[in-house]
Coordinates of N, CA and C in Angstrom, one line a residue:
M1 N 49.5 -0.5 16.2 CA 50.3 -1.8 15.5 C 48.9 -2.5 15.1
G2 N 47.2 -1.6 16.0 CA 46.0 -2.2 14.9 C 45.8 -3.6 16.1
D3 N 45.4 -3.7 15.2 CA 44.6 -5.3 16.2 C 45.2 -6.6 16.9
S4 N 45.7 -6.2 18.1 CA 46.4 -6.5 19.2 C 46.5 -7.9 19.3
S5 N 44.7 -8.6 18.6 CA 44.6 -10.3 19.2 C 45.6 -11.0 17.8
Q6 N 45.7 -9.8 16.2 CA 46.3 -10.6 15.1 C 48.0 -11.3 15.9
R7 N 48.3 -12.2 15.3 CA 49.8 -12.6 15.3 C 50.6 -12.3 14.6
I8 N 51.3 -11.3 15.0 CA 52.8 -11.8 13.1 C 53.4 -13.0 13.5
S9 N 53.2 -13.4 12.6 CA 54.2 -15.1 12.5 C 55.2 -15.3 12.0
K10 N 55.9 -13.8 11.3 CA 57.3 -13.5 10.4 C 57.9 -12.5 10.8
A11 N 58.6 -12.2 11.6 CA 59.2 -10.7 12.5 C 60.6 -11.3 13.1
L12 N 61.1 -9.5 13.0 CA 62.4 -10.2 14.0 C 62.1 -10.1 15.6
Y13 N 62.4 -11.2 16.1 CA 62.2 -11.4 17.8 C 64.0 -10.7 18.6
I14 N 63.5 -10.5 19.5 CA 64.7 -10.6 21.0 C 64.7 -11.5 21.7
W15 N 65.4 -12.9 21.5 CA 65.2 -13.8 23.0 C 66.4 -13.8 23.8
G16 N 66.5 -13.8 25.3 CA 67.3 -14.5 25.8 C 67.5 -15.6 25.7
Q17 N 69.0 -15.5 25.7 CA 69.8 -17.5 25.8 C 70.3 -18.0 27.1
F18 N 71.1 -18.0 27.2 CA 72.0 -19.2 28.5 C 72.6 -19.5 28.2
E19 N 73.0 -19.5 29.9 CA 74.4 -20.5 29.6 C 74.9 -21.4 29.4
D20 N 75.8 -22.0 28.9 CA 76.2 -23.0 29.2 C 75.1 -24.4 29.4
S21 N 75.8 -24.2 31.3 CA 75.6 -25.4 32.3 C 73.6 -25.1 31.3
S22 N 73.1 -23.6 32.1 CA 71.7 -23.8 31.8 C 71.1 -24.5 30.8
L23 N 71.7 -24.2 28.9 CA 71.4 -24.2 28.6 C 71.3 -25.8 28.3
K24 N 71.9 -26.8 29.0 CA 72.7 -27.9 29.3 C 70.6 -28.7 29.7
E25 N 70.9 -28.0 30.4 CA 69.7 -28.4 31.5 C 68.3 -28.2 30.4
L26 N 68.5 -27.2 30.5 CA 67.5 -26.6 30.0 C 66.5 -27.3 28.9
T27 N 67.6 -28.1 27.8 CA 67.1 -28.7 26.3 C 67.5 -29.7 26.4
A28 N 67.8 -30.7 27.2 CA 67.4 -32.2 28.1 C 66.1 -32.2 28.7
L29 N 65.2 -31.0 29.7 CA 64.6 -31.1 29.4 C 63.3 -31.1 28.4
K30 N 63.8 -30.1 27.5 CA 62.7 -30.0 26.5 C 62.9 -31.2 25.7
D31 N 63.6 -31.6 25.2 CA 64.2 -32.9 24.8 C 63.2 -33.8 25.0
N32 N 63.6 -34.3 26.1 CA 62.6 -35.6 26.9 C 61.2 -35.5 26.9
I33 N 60.6 -34.0 26.9 CA 59.3 -33.7 27.0 C 59.3 -33.8 25.7
N34 N 59.9 -33.1 24.4 CA 59.6 -33.4 22.4 C 58.9 -34.6 22.7
Q35 N 60.2 -34.8 23.2 CA 60.0 -37.0 23.3 C 58.7 -37.4 22.8
K36 N 57.9 -37.1 23.9 CA 57.0 -38.1 24.4 C 55.5 -37.4 23.9
L37 N 55.8 -35.2 23.3 CA 54.8 -35.2 22.9 C 55.1 -34.6 21.7
N38 N 56.3 -34.9 21.3 CA 56.4 -35.1 19.4 C 55.9 -33.6 18.9
G39 N 56.4 -32.3 19.3 CA 56.6 -30.7 18.8 C 57.5 -30.6 17.8
P40 N 58.3 -29.5 17.5 CA 59.2 -29.2 16.4 C 60.5 -28.3 17.3
N41 N 61.5 -28.4 16.6 CA 62.5 -28.4 17.9 C 63.2 -27.2 17.5
F42 N 63.6 -26.5 18.9 CA 63.6 -25.2 18.7 C 65.0 -25.0 19.6
E43 N 65.8 -24.1 19.8 CA 66.3 -23.9 21.4 C 66.1 -23.1 22.7
P44 N 66.2 -23.6 23.6 CA 65.5 -22.6 24.7 C 65.5 -21.4 24.5
H45 N 64.4 -20.4 25.1 CA 65.2 -19.0 24.8 C 64.1 -18.9 25.5
L46 N 64.2 -17.1 26.3 CA 63.4 -16.4 26.7 C 62.5 -15.1 25.7
T47 N 61.7 -15.4 24.9 CA 61.5 -13.7 24.4 C 61.3 -12.3 24.6
L48 N 62.2 -12.2 24.6 CA 62.4 -10.2 25.2 C 61.6 -9.7 25.5
S49 N 61.1 -9.3 23.9 CA 60.4 -8.5 22.8 C 60.3 -8.6 21.3
G50 N 59.2 -8.1 21.1 CA 59.4 -8.3 18.9 C 57.7 -7.5 19.6
P51 N 56.9 -8.3 18.1 CA 57.4 -8.2 17.1 C 57.7 -7.2 16.7
I52 N 59.4 -7.3 16.2 CA 59.8 -5.9 15.3 C 59.8 -6.0 13.8
L53 N 59.6 -5.3 13.0 CA 59.5 -5.1 11.5 C 60.8 -4.3 10.4
D54 N 62.1 -4.1 11.4 CA 62.9 -3.3 10.7 C 63.8 -4.0 11.0
S55 N 64.8 -3.0 10.3 CA 65.9 -4.3 9.7 C 67.2 -4.7 10.6
V56 N 68.0 -5.4 10.7 CA 67.9 -6.0 11.6 C 69.5 -4.6 11.9
L57 N 70.2 -4.3 11.0 CA 71.5 -3.9 10.5 C 71.3 -2.9 12.3
D58 N 69.9 -1.9 12.1 CA 69.7 -1.0 13.0 C 69.4 -1.2 14.2
I59 N 68.3 -2.1 14.6 CA 68.5 -3.4 15.9 C 70.0 -3.4 15.7
D60 N 71.2 -4.4 15.4 CA 71.6 -4.4 16.1 C 73.0 -3.8 16.3
S61 N 72.8 -2.1 16.1 CA 74.0 -1.2 16.0 C 72.9 -0.5 17.9
C62 N 72.1 -0.4 17.4 CA 71.2 0.0 18.6 C 71.2 -1.2 20.5
L63 N 71.3 -2.3 19.7 CA 71.7 -2.9 20.8 C 73.5 -3.1 21.4
S64 N 73.9 -3.4 20.5 CA 75.4 -3.2 20.6 C 75.8 -1.4 21.7
K65 N 75.1 -0.5 20.9 CA 75.6 0.7 22.0 C 75.1 0.7 23.5
H66 N 73.7 -0.2 23.3 CA 72.6 0.3 24.6 C 72.9 -1.2 26.1
L67 N 73.6 -2.5 25.3 CA 73.9 -3.4 26.1 C 75.0 -4.1 27.0
K68 N 75.3 -2.9 26.4 CA 77.3 -2.9 27.6 C 77.4 -2.7 29.0
S69 N 76.3 -1.9 29.1 CA 76.1 -1.9 30.5 C 74.7 -3.1 31.4
Y70 N 74.9 -4.3 30.7 CA 73.6 -5.2 31.5 C 74.6 -6.7 31.1
S71 N 74.0 -6.9 32.6 CA 75.3 -7.8 33.4 C 74.2 -9.3 33.0
R72 N 74.7 -10.5 33.4 CA 73.4 -11.8 32.5 C 72.9 -11.7 33.8
I73 N 71.5 -12.5 34.5 CA 70.5 -12.6 34.4 C 70.3 -13.1 35.2
V74 N 70.4 -14.1 36.1 CA 69.9 -15.1 37.3 C 68.4 -15.0 37.6
L75 N 66.9 -16.4 36.6 CA 66.6 -15.8 36.7 C 65.3 -17.2 37.8
N76 N 64.8 -17.0 37.8 CA 64.3 -17.5 39.0 C 62.9 -18.2 38.4
I77 N 63.3 -19.7 38.4 CA 62.0 -20.2 37.6 C 60.6 -20.9 38.9
G78 N 59.4 -20.7 38.3 CA 58.4 -21.0 39.3 C 57.8 -22.5 38.8
G79 N 58.5 -23.0 38.6 CA 57.6 -24.5 37.6 C 56.9 -24.4 36.5
F80 N 56.1 -25.9 36.4 CA 55.9 -25.5 35.2 C 54.6 -25.2 34.7
G81 N 54.6 -24.8 34.0 CA 52.9 -23.4 33.7 C 52.8 -24.7 32.0
I82 N 51.0 -24.6 31.9 CA 50.7 -25.6 31.1 C 49.4 -23.9 30.4
K83 N 49.5 -24.0 29.1 CA 48.6 -23.1 28.3 C 47.6 -23.4 27.2
N84 N 46.2 -23.5 27.0 CA 46.0 -23.6 25.7 C 46.1 -22.8 24.6
E85 N 47.6 -22.7 24.1 CA 47.7 -21.8 22.9 C 49.4 -22.4 22.6
F86 N 49.3 -22.5 21.0 CA 50.0 -23.1 20.6 C 51.7 -22.8 21.1
F87 N 51.2 -21.4 20.2 CA 53.5 -21.9 21.0 C 53.7 -21.3 23.0
Q88 N 52.6 -21.6 24.0 CA 52.8 -21.1 25.0 C 52.2 -22.8 26.1
A89 N 52.3 -24.4 25.3 CA 52.0 -25.0 25.3 C 52.0 -25.4 26.3
L90 N 53.3 -25.8 27.1 CA 54.1 -25.7 27.6 C 55.1 -25.0 28.6
F91 N 55.8 -24.8 29.2 CA 57.2 -23.9 29.8 C 57.3 -24.1 31.1
L92 N 58.3 -23.1 31.1 CA 59.3 -23.1 32.7 C 58.5 -21.8 32.7
K93 N 57.4 -21.5 33.8 CA 57.2 -19.8 34.5 C 58.9 -19.7 34.9
V94 N 58.6 -18.1 34.1 CA 60.4 -17.5 35.4 C 60.0 -16.1 35.8
K95 N 59.9 -15.3 37.2 CA 59.3 -15.1 37.7 C 60.5 -13.7 37.7
K96 N 59.4 -12.4 37.8 CA 59.9 -11.4 37.5 C 60.9 -10.7 38.1
N97 N 62.1 -10.1 37.8 CA 62.7 -9.6 39.0 C 62.9 -8.1 38.2
N98 N 63.5 -7.2 38.9 CA 64.4 -5.6 38.6 C 65.2 -5.7 37.4
S99 N 66.2 -6.6 37.3 CA 67.0 -7.0 36.3 C 66.6 -6.8 35.0
L100 N 65.4 -8.3 34.7 CA 64.7 -8.9 33.9 C 63.4 -7.0 33.2
L101 N 63.0 -7.1 34.3 CA 62.3 -5.5 33.7 C 62.9 -4.8 34.0
K102 N 64.1 -4.5 34.0 CA 64.9 -3.5 33.7 C 64.9 -3.8 32.1
L103 N 65.7 -4.2 32.0 CA 66.5 -4.6 30.5 C 64.7 -5.0 29.3
K104 N 63.9 -5.5 30.1 CA 62.6 -5.9 28.9 C 62.6 -4.4 28.6
N105 N 62.4 -3.5 29.9 CA 62.2 -2.0 29.4 C 63.0 -1.8 28.7
T106 N 63.9 -1.5 28.8 CA 65.1 -0.8 27.9 C 65.0 -1.2 26.4
L107 N 65.5 -2.8 25.8 CA 64.5 -3.7 24.8 C 63.2 -2.7 23.8
D108 N 62.3 -2.6 25.0 CA 60.8 -2.0 24.1 C 61.1 -0.3 24.2
K109 N 61.8 -0.1 24.5 CA 61.8 1.6 24.7 C 62.8 1.4 23.3
L110 N 64.2 1.3 23.6 CA 64.7 1.3 21.8 C 64.2 0.8 20.6
L111 N 63.0 -0.2 20.5 CA 62.3 -0.7 19.8 C 61.6 -0.2 19.8
E112 N 60.4 1.1 20.1 CA 59.6 1.2 20.7 C 58.6 0.6 20.1
L113 N 58.3 -0.5 20.9 CA 57.2 -1.2 21.5 C 56.8 -1.1 22.5
E114 N 55.4 -1.6 23.1 CA 55.3 -1.3 24.0 C 55.6 -2.1 24.6
S115 N 55.2 -2.0 26.2 CA 56.4 -3.1 27.4 C 55.2 -4.5 28.0
E116 N 53.5 -3.6 27.7 CA 52.6 -4.4 28.3 C 51.9 -5.7 27.8
N117 N 52.1 -7.0 29.1 CA 52.3 -8.0 29.3 C 52.4 -9.2 28.9
F118 N 54.5 -8.6 29.9 CA 55.2 -9.5 29.9 C 55.5 -10.7 30.3
F119 N 55.1 -12.0 29.8 CA 54.9 -13.3 30.3 C 55.9 -14.0 30.5
P120 N 56.8 -13.5 31.2 CA 58.8 -14.2 30.4 C 58.3 -16.0 31.1
H121 N 58.8 -16.9 30.1 CA 58.6 -18.0 30.3 C 59.5 -18.6 29.3
I122 N 59.7 -19.1 29.3 CA 61.2 -20.3 28.7 C 60.1 -22.1 27.8
S123 N 59.0 -21.5 26.7 CA 59.0 -23.0 25.9 C 59.8 -24.2 26.0
L124 N 58.9 -25.0 25.7 CA 59.3 -26.5 26.4 C 58.7 -27.0 25.6
F125 N 57.3 -26.8 24.9 CA 57.0 -27.8 24.0 C 56.3 -26.9 23.2
Y126 N 56.3 -27.3 21.4 CA 54.9 -26.0 21.4 C 54.0 -26.5 20.6
G127 N 52.6 -26.7 20.4 CA 51.5 -27.8 19.7 C 50.2 -27.7 21.0
N128 N 49.7 -28.0 20.1 CA 48.3 -28.1 20.4 C 48.5 -29.8 20.6
I129 N 47.7 -29.7 22.2 CA 47.7 -31.2 22.0 C 47.0 -31.5 23.5
E130 N 46.5 -32.6 23.6 CA 44.8 -32.1 25.2 C 46.0 -31.4 26.4
E131 N 45.3 -31.0 27.8 CA 46.7 -30.4 28.7 C 47.3 -32.2 29.5
S132 N 45.9 -33.5 29.8 CA 46.2 -34.3 30.1 C 48.0 -35.4 29.8
K133 N 47.8 -34.9 28.5 CA 48.9 -35.1 27.4 C 50.4 -34.5 28.6
K134 N 50.1 -33.3 27.9 CA 51.2 -32.5 28.7 C 52.1 -32.4 30.1
Q135 N 50.5 -32.7 31.2 CA 50.6 -33.3 32.5 C 51.4 -34.3 32.5
S136 N 50.7 -35.2 31.4 CA 51.7 -36.4 32.0 C 53.1 -36.3 31.4
S137 N 53.6 -35.7 30.4 CA 55.0 -35.5 29.6 C 55.5 -34.9 31.0
I138 N 55.6 -34.5 31.8 CA 56.0 -33.2 32.7 C 56.2 -34.2 34.1
E139 N 55.6 -35.6 34.6 CA 55.2 -35.6 35.5 C 56.6 -36.7 36.3
S140 N 57.3 -36.8 35.4 CA 58.9 -37.5 36.3 C 59.6 -36.7 36.1
F141 N 59.7 -35.6 35.2 CA 60.6 -34.5 35.7 C 60.6 -33.2 36.6
L142 N 62.2 -32.7 37.3 CA 62.0 -31.8 37.9 C 61.8 -30.3 37.4
S143 N 61.5 -28.6 37.8 CA 61.6 -28.0 37.0 C 63.8 -26.8 37.7
P144 N 64.0 -26.9 37.3 CA 65.4 -26.6 37.6 C 64.7 -25.0 38.9
N145 N 65.1 -24.9 39.7 CA 65.1 -23.7 40.7 C 65.4 -22.6 39.4
E146 N 66.6 -22.0 39.0 CA 67.1 -20.7 38.6 C 67.8 -21.5 37.6
V147 N 68.1 -20.5 36.5 CA 68.9 -20.9 34.8 C 69.2 -19.2 35.1
V148 N 70.8 -19.3 33.5 CA 71.1 -17.9 33.9 C 71.3 -17.2 32.3
M149 N 70.6 -16.8 32.3 CA 70.6 -15.8 31.0 C 71.9 -15.3 30.5
S150 N 72.1 -15.3 30.0 CA 73.6 -14.6 29.5 C 74.4 -14.2 27.8
K151 N 72.4 -14.6 27.7 CA 73.0 -13.4 25.8 C 71.7 -13.0 25.5
I152 N 71.4 -12.2 24.5 CA 70.6 -11.4 24.4 C 70.7 -11.5 22.2
S153 N 69.8 -12.3 21.8 CA 69.5 -12.7 20.2 C 68.9 -12.0 19.6
I154 N 69.6 -12.0 18.8 CA 68.4 -11.0 17.9 C 68.0 -12.5 16.7
V155 N 66.5 -12.7 16.4 CA 65.6 -14.6 16.2 C 64.6 -13.8 14.8
D156 N 64.9 -14.4 13.9 CA 64.4 -14.5 12.9 C 63.6 -15.8 12.8
V157 N 61.9 -15.1 12.4 CA 61.2 -15.9 13.6 C 59.7 -16.0 12.3
N158 N 60.1 -17.5 12.2 CA 58.9 -17.6 10.5 C 57.9 -18.2 11.4
E159 N 56.9 -18.5 12.1 CA 55.9 -19.0 12.5 C 55.3 -20.3 11.8
H160 N 55.6 -19.7 10.5 CA 54.1 -20.4 9.2 C 55.3 -21.9 9.4
I161 N 56.7 -22.1 8.9 CA 57.4 -23.1 9.0 C 57.8 -23.4 10.0
N162 N 57.6 -23.0 11.3 CA 58.9 -24.0 12.5 C 60.2 -23.2 12.2
Q163 N 60.2 -22.2 12.2 CA 62.0 -21.9 11.6 C 61.9 -20.3 12.6
W164 N 63.6 -20.9 13.3 CA 63.9 -19.8 14.4 C 65.3 -19.0 13.7
K165 N 65.3 -18.4 13.1 CA 67.4 -18.6 12.8 C 67.3 -17.5 13.7
V166 N 68.4 -17.5 15.0 CA 69.2 -16.5 15.1 C 70.7 -16.2 14.2
I167 N 70.4 -14.2 14.5 CA 70.8 -14.0 13.2 C 72.1 -13.5 13.8
K168 N 72.0 -12.9 15.5 CA 73.7 -12.2 16.1 C 73.3 -12.4 17.3
T169 N 74.1 -12.1 18.2 CA 73.4 -12.6 19.2 C 75.0 -12.0 20.3
H170 N 74.6 -11.1 20.9 CA 75.2 -10.4 22.1 C 75.4 -11.1 23.6
N171 N 76.4 -11.6 23.9 CA 76.7 -11.2 25.6 C 76.7 -10.2 26.6
L172 N 76.0 -11.0 27.2 CA 76.5 -9.7 28.9 C 77.3 -10.1 29.6
K173 N 78.0 -8.8 30.1 CA 79.2 -9.1 30.7 C 78.7 -10.6 32.3

């Protein structure tokens, strides 16, 4: 794939998405933080795989076949994290567990992508802003201890215009 520092900003990605109660909690947290920091709006998710430059149809038929045996995954959260990167500016750290790693490896194998450098996290804010502002935006909030990932979605991502469009979703049992 060439220079790995070159970010592909328009492609398909595979997101893990959450059951209703987890989604509600994550959305409220993200919205409260975004109110203070004024970042772009997006649905809480965990990026599992990508970028993918193939057609949606191929990916979808591939996923439907292989995801049948997967169950929802309880993800343990390791608190808030901050980085000096636009798309990882402020997030919840997700602890790796066997179910998550097995799913990640399966997806990457199916999509013929490298599995290295997997950094599971749930973004709460995208943007370039001083660390002190990010830090103060989370002071009054508690991180959830766990969330439940219950869906796998194919998402059309266009970072140039901050657009994320869920194309197809598969429910985990």
